Coordinates of C-alpha atoms in Angstrom, one line a residue:
Chain S
X1 CA 1.1 -43.3 -8.1
X2 CA -0.8 -43.0 -11.3
X3 CA -0.7 -41.3 -14.6
X4 CA -3.4 -38.8 -15.5
X5 CA -4.9 -38.5 -19.0
X6 CA -7.2 -36.1 -20.7
X7 CA -9.0 -37.2 -23.8
X8 CA -10.7 -34.4 -25.7
X9 CA -11.8 -32.8 -22.5
X10 CA -13.8 -29.6 -22.9
X11 CA -15.3 -27.3 -20.3
X12 CA -17.9 -24.8 -21.3
X13 CA -19.9 -22.4 -19.1
X14 CA -22.9 -21.3 -21.3
X15 CA -21.3 -19.6 -24.3
X16 CA -17.9 -19.3 -22.7
X17 CA -15.4 -22.1 -23.3
X18 CA -13.0 -22.3 -20.3
X19 CA -11.1 -25.2 -21.8
X20 CA -10.8 -26.1 -25.5
X21 CA -10.5 -29.8 -26.4
X22 CA -7.6 -31.0 -24.3
X23 CA -5.5 -34.1 -24.9
X24 CA -2.8 -34.4 -22.2
X25 CA -0.8 -37.3 -20.9
X26 CA 0.7 -36.8 -17.4
X27 CA 3.3 -39.5 -16.6
X28 CA 3.5 -41.6 -13.5
X29 CA 5.5 -39.9 -10.8
X30 CA 5.9 -36.7 -12.9
X31 CA 5.9 -33.2 -11.6
X32 CA 3.8 -31.3 -14.2
X33 CA 3.1 -27.6 -14.0
X34 CA 0.2 -25.9 -15.7
X35 CA 1.4 -22.4 -16.5
X36 CA -0.4 -19.5 -17.9
X37 CA -1.9 -16.1 -17.1
X38 CA -5.2 -15.8 -15.2
X39 CA -8.2 -17.1 -17.1
X40 CA -6.0 -19.4 -19.3
X41 CA -7.8 -22.6 -18.2
X42 CA -5.1 -24.0 -15.9
X43 CA -7.3 -24.0 -12.8
X44 CA -10.2 -25.4 -14.8
X45 CA -7.9 -28.3 -15.9
X46 CA -6.8 -28.9 -12.3
X47 CA -10.4 -28.9 -11.0
X48 CA -11.3 -31.4 -13.7
X49 CA -8.8 -33.8 -12.2
X50 CA -10.1 -33.0 -8.7
X51 CA -13.7 -33.6 -9.7
X52 CA -15.0 -30.3 -8.4
X53 CA -16.2 -29.8 -12.0
X54 CA -17.0 -32.3 -14.7
X55 CA -16.0 -31.9 -18.4
X56 CA -18.8 -30.8 -20.8
X57 CA -17.3 -33.3 -23.3
X58 CA -14.5 -35.8 -23.3
X59 CA -12.9 -37.8 -20.4
X60 CA -10.4 -37.7 -17.6
X61 CA -8.5 -40.8 -16.6
X62 CA -6.5 -41.4 -13.4
X63 CA -4.3 -44.5 -14.0
X64 CA -6.4 -46.6 -16.3
X65 CA -9.7 -45.7 -14.6
X66 CA -12.1 -43.3 -16.3
X67 CA -13.0 -41.0 -13.5
X68 CA -15.3 -38.7 -15.6
X69 CA -18.4 -38.0 -13.5
X70 CA -16.9 -39.4 -10.3
X71 CA -17.2 -37.1 -7.2
X72 CA -13.9 -35.9 -5.6
X73 CA -14.3 -38.1 -2.6
X74 CA -13.9 -41.3 -4.7
X75 CA -10.9 -40.2 -6.7
X76 CA -8.2 -41.0 -4.2
X77 CA -6.3 -37.7 -4.6
X78 CA -4.8 -35.1 -2.4
X79 CA -4.8 -31.4 -2.9
X80 CA -3.0 -28.3 -1.6
X81 CA -5.1 -25.1 -1.8
X82 CA -4.0 -21.5 -2.5
X83 CA -5.4 -20.4 0.9
X84 CA -4.1 -23.6 2.5
X85 CA -7.8 -24.4 3.5
X86 CA -6.7 -25.9 6.8
X87 CA -9.6 -26.6 9.1
X88 CA -9.4 -23.9 11.7
X89 CA -11.3 -25.8 14.4
X90 CA -9.0 -28.9 14.2
X91 CA -5.5 -29.4 15.6
X92 CA -2.6 -29.9 13.2
X93 CA -2.9 -33.7 14.0
X94 CA -6.6 -33.7 13.2
X95 CA -6.0 -31.8 10.0
X96 CA -3.3 -34.1 8.7
X97 CA -5.2 -37.2 9.8
X98 CA -8.4 -36.0 8.2
X99 CA -8.3 -38.2 5.1
X100 CA -7.1 -41.2 7.1
X101 CA -10.0 -40.8 9.5
X102 CA -12.5 -40.6 6.6
X103 CA -11.0 -43.9 5.4
X104 CA -11.5 -45.5 8.8
X105 CA -7.9 -45.7 10.0
X106 CA -7.5 -46.4 13.7
X107 CA -6.3 -43.7 16.1
X108 CA -3.0 -45.5 16.5
X109 CA -2.4 -45.6 12.7
X110 CA -3.2 -41.9 12.4
X111 CA -0.9 -41.0 15.2
X112 CA 2.1 -42.8 13.7
X113 CA 1.4 -41.5 10.2
X114 CA 1.0 -37.9 11.4
X115 CA 4.3 -38.2 13.3
X116 CA 6.1 -39.4 10.2
X117 CA 4.6 -36.7 8.1
X118 CA 5.5 -33.9 10.5
X119 CA 9.1 -35.2 10.3
X120 CA 8.9 -35.2 6.5
X121 CA 7.8 -31.5 6.4
X122 CA 10.2 -30.6 9.2
X123 CA 7.6 -29.5 11.7
X124 CA 8.0 -31.9 14.6
X125 CA 6.1 -31.0 17.8
X126 CA 3.2 -28.9 16.4
X127 CA 0.6 -31.6 16.3
X128 CA -1.5 -30.2 19.2
X129 CA -1.5 -26.7 17.9
X130 CA -4.2 -25.0 15.8
X131 CA -3.6 -23.6 12.3
X132 CA -3.9 -20.0 13.3
X133 CA -1.0 -20.5 15.7
X134 CA 1.4 -21.3 12.8
X135 CA 3.1 -19.0 10.3
X136 CA 2.1 -19.0 6.6
X137 CA 5.0 -21.2 5.6
X138 CA 4.3 -23.6 8.4
X139 CA 0.6 -23.8 7.5
X140 CA 1.7 -24.5 3.9
X141 CA 3.8 -27.5 5.1
X142 CA 0.9 -28.8 7.1
X143 CA -1.4 -28.5 4.0
X144 CA 1.1 -30.6 2.1
X145 CA 1.3 -33.2 4.8
X146 CA -2.5 -33.4 4.9
X147 CA -2.7 -33.8 1.1
X148 CA -0.3 -36.8 1.1
X149 CA -1.3 -38.5 4.3
X150 CA -3.5 -41.1 2.6
X151 CA -0.9 -41.8 -0.1
X152 CA -3.1 -40.4 -2.9
X153 CA -2.7 -41.5 -6.5
X154 CA -2.2 -37.9 -7.6
X155 CA -1.3 -34.7 -5.7
X156 CA -2.8 -31.4 -6.9
X157 CA -1.4 -28.0 -6.0
X158 CA -3.3 -24.8 -6.8
X159 CA -0.8 -21.9 -6.6
X160 CA 0.2 -23.0 -3.1
X161 CA 3.0 -20.5 -2.7
X162 CA 1.1 -17.4 -3.9
X163 CA 0.6 -16.0 -0.5
X164 CA 4.2 -16.3 0.7
X165 CA 6.9 -13.7 0.4
X166 CA 9.6 -14.0 -2.2
X167 CA 12.4 -15.5 -0.1
X168 CA 10.2 -18.0 1.6
X169 CA 8.6 -18.9 -1.8
X170 CA 12.0 -19.8 -3.3
X171 CA 13.0 -22.1 -0.4
X172 CA 9.5 -23.7 -0.4
X173 CA 9.8 -24.4 -4.1
X174 CA 12.9 -26.5 -3.4
X175 CA 11.4 -28.1 -0.4
X176 CA 8.1 -29.0 -2.2
X177 CA 10.1 -30.5 -5.0
X178 CA 12.2 -32.6 -2.6
X179 CA 9.1 -33.9 -0.8
X180 CA 7.5 -34.8 -4.2
X181 CA 10.6 -36.6 -5.3
X182 CA 10.9 -38.5 -2.0
X183 CA 7.3 -39.7 -2.3
X184 CA 7.5 -40.2 -6.1
X185 CA 3.9 -39.0 -6.4
X186 CA 2.4 -37.8 -9.6
X187 CA 1.9 -34.0 -9.1
X188 CA 0.0 -31.4 -11.0
X189 CA 1.0 -27.9 -10.1
X190 CA -0.8 -24.7 -11.1
X191 CA 1.0 -21.4 -11.2
X192 CA 1.3 -18.2 -13.2
X193 CA 4.9 -17.7 -12.2
X194 CA 7.2 -19.0 -15.0
X195 CA 10.3 -18.9 -12.7
X196 CA 8.5 -21.1 -10.2
X197 CA 7.4 -23.5 -13.0
X198 CA 11.0 -23.7 -14.3
X199 CA 12.4 -24.3 -10.9
X200 CA 10.2 -27.2 -10.0
X201 CA 8.8 -29.0 -13.0
X202 CA 9.7 -32.1 -15.0
X203 CA 7.5 -30.7 -17.7
X204 CA 5.6 -27.5 -18.1
X205 CA 2.3 -27.2 -20.0
X206 CA 1.8 -23.6 -21.1
X207 CA -1.8 -22.6 -21.5
X208 CA -3.5 -19.5 -23.0
X209 CA -7.2 -18.7 -23.5
X210 CA -8.3 -22.3 -22.8
X211 CA -5.8 -23.8 -25.2
X212 CA -2.7 -26.0 -24.4
X213 CA -0.1 -24.1 -26.4
X214 CA 2.9 -26.3 -25.7
X215 CA 4.2 -28.9 -23.3
X216 CA 7.8 -29.7 -22.6
X217 CA 10.7 -29.4 -20.3
X218 CA 11.8 -25.9 -19.3
X219 CA 14.7 -26.1 -21.7
X220 CA 12.5 -27.2 -24.6
X221 CA 10.1 -24.3 -24.0
X222 CA 12.9 -21.8 -23.7
X223 CA 15.0 -22.9 -26.6
X224 CA 12.3 -24.0 -29.1
X225 CA 9.0 -22.3 -28.3
X226 CA 6.3 -23.4 -30.8
X227 CA 4.1 -20.3 -30.6
X228 CA 4.6 -16.6 -30.1
X229 CA 2.7 -16.8 -26.8
X230 CA 5.1 -19.4 -25.4
X231 CA 8.2 -17.6 -26.6
X232 CA 6.9 -14.4 -24.9
X233 CA 5.7 -16.1 -21.7
X234 CA 8.8 -18.2 -21.0
X235 CA 11.8 -16.0 -20.3
X236 CA 12.5 -12.7 -22.0
X237 CA 12.5 -12.3 -25.7
X238 CA 12.7 -9.8 -28.5
X239 CA 9.8 -10.2 -31.0
X240 CA 10.2 -8.4 -34.3
X241 CA 7.5 -8.4 -36.9
X242 CA 9.0 -9.4 -40.2
X243 CA 7.8 -9.6 -43.8
X244 CA 8.2 -12.0 -46.7
X245 CA 9.4 -15.0 -44.6
X246 CA 10.4 -17.9 -46.9
X247 CA 12.3 -21.1 -46.8
X248 CA 15.5 -21.3 -49.0
X249 CA 17.6 -24.4 -49.5
X250 CA 19.4 -24.5 -46.1
X251 CA 18.1 -21.5 -44.3
X252 CA 15.1 -19.1 -44.2
X253 CA 15.0 -15.4 -44.8
X254 CA 12.7 -12.6 -43.7
X255 CA 12.7 -8.9 -44.3
X256 CA 12.7 -6.0 -41.8
X257 CA 12.9 -2.3 -42.7
X258 CA 14.8 -3.1 -45.9
X259 CA 17.3 -5.5 -44.4
X260 CA 17.3 -9.3 -45.0
X261 CA 17.5 -11.4 -41.9
X262 CA 18.9 -15.0 -42.2
X263 CA 17.4 -17.7 -39.9
X264 CA 18.6 -21.3 -39.5
X265 CA 16.1 -23.4 -37.7
X266 CA 16.0 -27.1 -36.9
X267 CA 14.5 -29.2 -39.8
X268 CA 11.2 -29.9 -38.0
X269 CA 10.4 -26.2 -37.7
X270 CA 8.4 -24.7 -40.5
X271 CA 8.5 -21.2 -41.7
X272 CA 5.1 -19.7 -41.1
X273 CA 3.0 -19.0 -44.2
X274 CA 1.1 -16.0 -42.9
X275 CA 2.5 -13.0 -41.1
X276 CA 5.6 -13.8 -39.0
X277 CA 7.6 -12.6 -36.1
X278 CA 11.3 -13.2 -35.5
X279 CA 12.2 -14.2 -32.0
X280 CA 15.6 -13.9 -30.5
X281 CA 16.6 -14.0 -26.8
X282 CA 18.4 -10.9 -25.3
X283 CA 21.5 -13.0 -24.3
X284 CA 22.0 -14.2 -27.9
X285 CA 22.5 -10.6 -29.0
X286 CA 25.8 -8.6 -28.9
X287 CA 26.5 -5.0 -29.7
X288 CA 29.2 -4.0 -32.2
X289 CA 30.2 -0.6 -33.6
X290 CA 27.8 0.7 -36.3
X291 CA 28.3 -0.8 -39.8
X292 CA 30.8 -3.5 -38.7
X293 CA 31.1 -6.3 -41.2
X294 CA 29.7 -9.4 -39.5
X295 CA 30.4 -12.3 -41.9
X296 CA 27.3 -14.4 -42.1
X297 CA 25.6 -13.1 -38.9
X298 CA 22.7 -10.8 -38.9
X299 CA 23.2 -7.1 -38.0
X300 CA 20.6 -4.3 -37.5
X301 CA 21.9 -0.8 -36.9
X302 CA 20.3 1.6 -34.4
X303 CA 20.7 3.9 -31.5
X304 CA 20.9 3.0 -27.8
X305 CA 17.8 4.3 -26.0
X306 CA 18.6 3.3 -22.4
X307 CA 20.7 1.1 -20.3
X308 CA 19.6 -0.7 -17.1
X309 CA 21.8 -2.4 -14.5
X310 CA 20.1 -5.5 -13.1
X311 CA 23.0 -7.2 -11.4
X312 CA 24.5 -10.0 -13.4
X313 CA 23.9 -8.2 -16.8
X314 CA 23.3 -4.8 -18.2
X315 CA 20.1 -4.5 -20.3
X316 CA 20.7 -2.3 -23.2
X317 CA 17.6 -1.1 -25.2
X318 CA 18.4 -0.3 -28.9
X319 CA 16.0 1.4 -31.2
X320 CA 16.3 -0.4 -34.6
X321 CA 13.8 1.6 -36.6
X322 CA 10.1 1.2 -37.4
X323 CA 9.4 2.0 -33.7
X324 CA 10.9 -1.4 -32.8
X325 CA 13.5 -2.0 -30.1
X326 CA 15.8 -4.9 -29.2
X327 CA 16.9 -5.5 -25.6
X328 CA 20.4 -6.8 -25.4
X329 CA 21.9 -8.5 -22.3
X330 CA 25.6 -7.5 -22.0
X331 CA 28.1 -8.5 -19.4
X332 CA 28.9 -5.4 -17.2
X333 CA 32.6 -5.7 -18.2
X334 CA 31.8 -5.2 -21.9
X335 CA 29.7 -2.0 -21.9
X336 CA 32.4 0.7 -22.1
X337 CA 31.1 3.5 -24.3
X338 CA 27.7 2.1 -24.6
X339 CA 25.6 4.9 -23.3
X340 CA 22.2 6.3 -24.4
X341 CA 22.4 8.0 -27.8
X342 CA 25.3 5.9 -29.1
X343 CA 25.0 4.6 -32.7
X344 CA 25.6 0.8 -32.7
X345 CA 24.9 -2.4 -34.5
X346 CA 23.0 -5.4 -32.9
X347 CA 24.4 -8.7 -34.1
X348 CA 23.2 -12.3 -33.8
X349 CA 23.8 -15.7 -35.4
X350 CA 21.2 -17.1 -37.8
X351 CA 20.9 -20.2 -35.5
X352 CA 19.9 -18.0 -32.5
X353 CA 16.7 -16.7 -34.1
X354 CA 13.4 -18.4 -35.0
X355 CA 10.4 -17.5 -37.0
X356 CA 7.0 -17.8 -35.4
X357 CA 3.5 -17.3 -36.6
X358 CA 2.2 -13.9 -35.5
Chain W
X1 CA -7.6 21.1 17.2
X2 CA -9.1 17.7 17.1
X3 CA -12.7 17.3 16.1
X4 CA -14.6 15.5 18.8
X5 CA -17.1 13.5 16.7
X6 CA -17.9 11.3 19.7
X7 CA -19.7 14.3 21.3
X8 CA -22.5 13.6 18.8
X9 CA -23.3 10.5 20.7
X10 CA -24.4 12.4 23.8
X11 CA -27.8 13.7 22.8
X12 CA -29.0 10.3 21.5
X13 CA -27.5 8.6 24.6
X14 CA -29.3 10.9 27.0
X15 CA -32.6 10.6 25.1
X16 CA -32.5 6.8 25.1
X17 CA -31.2 6.5 28.6
X18 CA -33.9 8.7 30.1
X19 CA -36.7 7.1 28.2
X20 CA -35.6 3.6 29.0
X21 CA -34.2 3.9 32.5
X22 CA -37.0 6.1 33.9
X23 CA -39.8 3.8 32.7
X24 CA -38.0 0.7 33.7
X25 CA -37.1 2.0 37.1
X26 CA -40.7 3.0 37.7
X27 CA -41.8 -0.4 36.5
X28 CA -39.3 -2.3 38.6
X29 CA -39.9 -0.1 41.7
X30 CA -43.6 -0.7 41.4
X31 CA -43.1 -4.4 41.4
X32 CA -41.8 -4.2 45.0
X33 CA -45.1 -2.8 46.3
X34 CA -48.1 -4.9 47.0
X35 CA -50.7 -4.8 44.3
X36 CA -54.1 -3.9 45.7
X37 CA -55.9 -4.1 42.3
X38 CA -57.5 -1.3 40.2
X39 CA -54.3 0.5 39.8
X40 CA -53.7 0.9 43.6
X41 CA -50.5 -0.2 45.3
X42 CA -49.4 -0.6 48.9
X43 CA -47.0 1.9 50.4
X44 CA -44.4 -0.3 51.9
X45 CA -41.7 -2.2 50.1
X46 CA -42.7 -5.8 49.9
X47 CA -41.8 -9.0 48.0
X48 CA -45.3 -10.3 48.1
X49 CA -45.8 -10.0 44.3
X50 CA -42.7 -12.1 43.7
X51 CA -43.8 -14.7 46.2
X52 CA -47.1 -14.9 44.4
X53 CA -45.5 -15.4 41.0
X54 CA -43.3 -18.2 42.2
X55 CA -46.0 -20.0 44.3
X56 CA -49.0 -19.6 42.0
X57 CA -49.2 -22.5 39.6
X58 CA -50.8 -20.2 36.9
X59 CA -47.8 -17.9 36.7
X60 CA -45.3 -20.7 36.8
X61 CA -47.1 -22.5 34.0
X62 CA -47.1 -19.3 32.0
X63 CA -43.4 -18.9 32.5
X64 CA -42.8 -22.5 31.5
X65 CA -45.0 -22.2 28.4
X66 CA -43.2 -19.0 27.4
X67 CA -39.8 -20.7 27.6
X68 CA -41.1 -23.9 25.9
X69 CA -42.8 -22.3 22.9
X70 CA -39.8 -19.9 22.5
X71 CA -37.3 -22.8 22.6
X72 CA -39.4 -24.9 20.2
X73 CA -39.8 -21.9 17.8
X74 CA -36.1 -21.2 18.0
X75 CA -35.1 -24.8 17.2
X76 CA -37.6 -24.9 14.3
X77 CA -36.5 -21.5 12.9
X78 CA -32.8 -22.6 13.0
X79 CA -33.6 -25.9 11.3
X80 CA -35.6 -24.3 8.6
X81 CA -33.5 -21.2 8.0
X82 CA -30.1 -22.9 7.9
X83 CA -30.5 -24.8 4.6
X84 CA -32.0 -21.7 3.0
X85 CA -29.2 -19.5 4.3
X86 CA -26.6 -22.1 3.1
X87 CA -28.0 -22.4 -0.4
X88 CA -28.3 -18.6 -0.9
X89 CA -24.8 -17.9 0.6
X90 CA -23.3 -20.5 -1.9
X91 CA -25.1 -19.1 -4.9
X92 CA -22.7 -17.5 -7.5
X93 CA -25.4 -15.9 -9.7
X94 CA -27.3 -12.7 -8.9
X95 CA -30.2 -14.9 -7.8
X96 CA -28.7 -15.0 -4.4
X97 CA -29.1 -11.3 -3.9
X98 CA -32.6 -11.3 -5.4
X99 CA -33.7 -14.0 -3.0
X100 CA -32.0 -12.3 0.0
X101 CA -33.8 -9.0 -0.9
X102 CA -37.1 -11.0 -1.0
X103 CA -36.4 -12.3 2.5
X104 CA -35.5 -8.9 3.8
X105 CA -38.7 -7.3 2.4
X106 CA -41.0 -10.1 3.7
X107 CA -39.3 -10.1 7.1
X108 CA -40.0 -6.4 7.7
X109 CA -43.7 -6.6 6.8
X110 CA -45.6 -6.0 10.0
X111 CA -46.3 -9.3 11.9
X112 CA -50.0 -8.3 12.2
X113 CA -50.6 -8.6 8.5
X114 CA -48.5 -11.8 8.3
X115 CA -50.4 -13.4 11.2
X116 CA -53.7 -12.6 9.6
X117 CA -52.5 -14.6 6.6
X118 CA -52.0 -17.6 8.9
X119 CA -55.5 -17.1 10.4
X120 CA -57.2 -16.9 7.0
X121 CA -55.7 -20.2 6.0
X122 CA -55.6 -22.2 9.2
X123 CA -58.6 -21.0 11.3
X124 CA -61.6 -23.3 11.9
X125 CA -63.5 -21.8 9.0
X126 CA -60.3 -21.1 7.0
X127 CA -59.3 -22.4 3.6
X128 CA -57.5 -25.4 4.8
X129 CA -60.4 -26.7 6.9
X130 CA -62.9 -25.9 4.1
X131 CA -60.8 -27.9 1.7
X132 CA -60.2 -30.8 4.0
X133 CA -63.9 -31.1 4.9
X134 CA -65.2 -30.6 1.4
X135 CA -63.0 -33.5 0.2
X136 CA -64.0 -35.6 3.2
X137 CA -60.5 -36.0 4.5
X138 CA -61.7 -34.7 7.9
X139 CA -65.1 -34.4 9.3
X140 CA -64.4 -31.8 12.0
X141 CA -62.5 -28.5 11.6
X142 CA -59.1 -28.5 13.3
X143 CA -57.6 -25.1 14.1
X144 CA -54.1 -24.2 15.3
X145 CA -55.5 -20.9 16.6
X146 CA -55.6 -21.0 20.4
X147 CA -53.1 -23.9 20.6
X148 CA -49.4 -23.9 21.6
X149 CA -48.5 -25.3 18.2
X150 CA -50.2 -22.3 16.7
X151 CA -48.2 -19.9 18.8
X152 CA -45.0 -21.8 17.9
X153 CA -45.9 -21.4 14.2
X154 CA -46.6 -17.7 14.7
X155 CA -43.3 -17.1 16.4
X156 CA -41.4 -19.0 13.7
X157 CA -43.1 -16.9 11.1
X158 CA -42.0 -13.8 13.0
X159 CA -38.4 -14.9 13.3
X160 CA -37.6 -17.0 10.2
X161 CA -36.4 -14.1 8.1
X162 CA -34.1 -12.9 10.9
X163 CA -32.8 -16.4 11.2
X164 CA -32.0 -16.7 7.5
X165 CA -30.3 -13.2 7.4
X166 CA -28.1 -14.0 10.4
X167 CA -27.1 -17.5 9.3
X168 CA -26.4 -16.3 5.7
X169 CA -23.6 -14.1 7.0
X170 CA -22.4 -17.0 9.1
X171 CA -22.1 -19.3 6.1
X172 CA -20.5 -16.6 4.1
X173 CA -17.5 -16.6 6.5
X174 CA -16.8 -20.2 5.8
X175 CA -14.5 -20.4 2.7
X176 CA -15.7 -22.9 0.1
X177 CA -12.1 -24.2 -0.2
X178 CA -12.6 -25.8 3.3
X179 CA -15.6 -27.8 1.8
X180 CA -13.5 -28.7 -1.2
X181 CA -10.6 -29.7 1.0
X182 CA -12.9 -32.0 3.1
X183 CA -14.4 -33.6 0.0
X184 CA -11.2 -34.2 -1.9
X185 CA -9.7 -35.8 1.2
X186 CA -12.5 -38.3 1.3
X187 CA -15.5 -36.8 3.2
X188 CA -18.9 -37.4 1.7
X189 CA -21.3 -34.3 1.6
X190 CA -23.0 -35.3 4.9
X191 CA -19.7 -36.1 6.6
X192 CA -18.2 -32.8 5.3
X193 CA -21.2 -31.0 6.7
X194 CA -20.9 -32.6 10.1
X195 CA -17.1 -32.3 10.4
X196 CA -16.5 -28.9 8.8
X197 CA -19.6 -26.7 8.2
X198 CA -21.5 -27.4 11.4
X199 CA -18.6 -26.9 13.9
X200 CA -17.5 -23.7 12.1
X201 CA -21.1 -22.4 12.0
X202 CA -21.7 -23.3 15.6
X203 CA -20.8 -19.9 17.2
X204 CA -23.0 -18.2 14.6
X205 CA -25.8 -20.7 15.2
X206 CA -25.6 -20.1 19.0
X207 CA -25.6 -16.3 18.5
X208 CA -28.4 -16.5 16.0
X209 CA -30.3 -18.9 18.1
X210 CA -30.1 -16.7 21.2
X211 CA -31.3 -13.7 19.1
X212 CA -34.3 -15.6 17.8
X213 CA -35.0 -17.0 21.3
X214 CA -34.9 -13.5 22.8
X215 CA -37.3 -12.2 20.1
X216 CA -39.7 -15.1 20.8
X217 CA -39.6 -14.5 24.6
X218 CA -40.6 -10.9 24.1
X219 CA -43.0 -11.4 21.1
X220 CA -46.5 -10.1 21.8
X221 CA -48.4 -9.8 18.6
X222 CA -48.0 -13.3 17.1
X223 CA -48.4 -14.9 20.5
X224 CA -51.5 -12.9 21.3
X225 CA -53.2 -13.4 17.9
X226 CA -52.5 -17.1 17.5
X227 CA -52.9 -17.8 21.2
X228 CA -56.5 -16.6 20.7
X229 CA -57.0 -15.8 24.4
X230 CA -56.3 -19.5 25.3
X231 CA -52.6 -19.7 25.3
X232 CA -50.8 -17.3 27.6
X233 CA -47.1 -16.4 27.3
X234 CA -45.6 -13.8 29.6
X235 CA -45.8 -10.8 27.2
X236 CA -49.5 -11.6 26.6
X237 CA -50.1 -12.0 30.3
X238 CA -48.3 -8.7 31.1
X239 CA -50.5 -6.9 28.6
X240 CA -53.6 -8.5 30.0
X241 CA -52.5 -7.7 33.6
X242 CA -52.1 -4.0 32.7
X243 CA -54.9 -3.4 30.3
X244 CA -57.7 -5.6 31.6
X245 CA -56.9 -6.3 35.3
X246 CA -55.2 -2.9 35.9
X247 CA -52.6 -4.4 38.2
X248 CA -49.6 -2.3 37.5
X249 CA -47.2 -3.6 40.1
X250 CA -48.1 -7.2 39.4
X251 CA -47.4 -6.6 35.7
X252 CA -44.1 -5.0 36.7
X253 CA -43.2 -8.1 38.7
X254 CA -44.0 -10.3 35.7
X255 CA -41.9 -8.1 33.4
X256 CA -39.0 -8.3 35.8
X257 CA -39.3 -12.1 36.0
X258 CA -39.3 -12.2 32.2
X259 CA -36.2 -10.0 31.9
X260 CA -34.2 -12.0 34.5
X261 CA -35.3 -15.3 32.9
X262 CA -34.0 -14.2 29.5
X263 CA -30.7 -12.9 30.9
X264 CA -30.2 -16.1 32.9
X265 CA -30.9 -18.4 29.9
X266 CA -28.6 -16.4 27.6
X267 CA -25.7 -16.4 30.1
X268 CA -26.1 -20.1 30.9
X269 CA -26.1 -20.9 27.2
X270 CA -23.0 -19.0 26.5
X271 CA -21.2 -20.6 29.4
X272 CA -22.3 -24.0 28.2
X273 CA -21.1 -23.4 24.7
X274 CA -17.8 -22.1 25.8
X275 CA -17.1 -25.3 27.6
X276 CA -17.7 -27.4 24.5
X277 CA -14.6 -28.7 22.7
X278 CA -15.5 -27.7 19.2
X279 CA -15.6 -24.0 20.0
X280 CA -11.8 -24.1 20.5
X281 CA -9.8 -22.6 17.7
X282 CA -12.9 -20.9 16.2
X283 CA -13.6 -18.5 19.1
X284 CA -9.9 -18.1 19.7

């Protein structure tokens, strides 16, 4: 088990910068997810740890060892690939024992280890089969077993659940997380699926256009996103362009369509100096009759455009002027009379909103 | 009403079938009548031509030389074309396509022209010998023309492009993630090549190898020109038997022997490969 550290690591391809200078500390035994849309640099970051590519500048450390320039064979890591990358001409036993054989383990050692690992991934009795004879989920477990067989210092996973259907993906998320915990192995996981990231990770590093936007636990990213991108990418949010944002004594204010909006943010958060957006989550909003006095809370009046039933909540879209809408999550029991066309007020507490740089 | 597109196949099938089967039947039938020379044949069915082929040392040597130079050329072609095919298949830039087009173009230039290139450079008074002798490295001209080595080189020149094109598509079917998986789990490049690329490419290597071998066994032009009248392979001998000796039924016999030899070698190779362990899981 080792920590992984990036020090000012940059990756450029000609004029294109795939990864802007990255400083990142991944802790020992941690499950860290690199999350972002395609082309955000998350796979580049993973491949820098793997050694498939080398940084243009800066360094990568595994444990206390500077592995910059070292080939993948000598890094002592394991990896699960998106397409599983199981060797089709080898049996499951030969696949899982691959790394051990390369390290000169005896046939007996390999046999015992493979048996243990097949118990761990709950696939006893498949050792003599070939990968094509297993289902996608089973192949995925074998790929995990192969990646941890030689007790690597770090486990890398590149969108390993992408090819599975939704139900299987959810159960595999829990299972992968349990395997990782039982082995206590430092894991770097790449995905573009924020739910998956939130389900599995100790911490999530959100990336966009080659830049690490923010790193933190799922709660931190959800409750206190530092950038508009993170706010938008993690969970659902209403983002409202506001004007004249400024800090007053104990709260901040900003203007929208002639109304003043009050925002109370934790002391460490600054009001942006340039153009700003107000962020507020749909579940923090409630709907009241139009022009209700709200006593210290914020209220914007508007008209219901549509309502959508999604199971646990009803999503109500309210037009609030200037071609902007707010989505409000309401409990299905509290929506009597809230139909498209109704004139209403949308209300939220000053503590629920935050101001972000646009 | 359904449109029977498959009916379109009938004219070309008939055309090919008649051309091929009629001539081959005549040829094969002729091989079973005694050759009296000068285009005359006996009038009773007879195996005398076949007996002669398999008892006369000259014909047996020719058959052996044909198989030997073809096998050597096949091995050399595979060895030389695999790295080229591998590198081109793994190229991510547009250079891969440019190089591949170059290979296609040069492959389909007629072998006559290409062999003359070899002759210009390698013949006794060719550039290579002029250079070697003028610099005093050698005192006597050495020529590959009229040697078995020369024929092997000619056959390789004929088949290299086909080898690269076939193996290119073989390498392309092996995902790079398999290479990465092998490397990250501890295999060096040579080990990765031996444990992953080679076994996965083996069915393609066998198929490509057989194709190249069959082309070599039937190759006339490069064998005739580089053999220089001194090295005889079966196709060269068959041409000679028809055109110079005017022994039609003997030539038919030789052609039949060539055909059967090629089929036998192909079938045996496939059976052998099927039995090998590594084909399991890939051919499945």
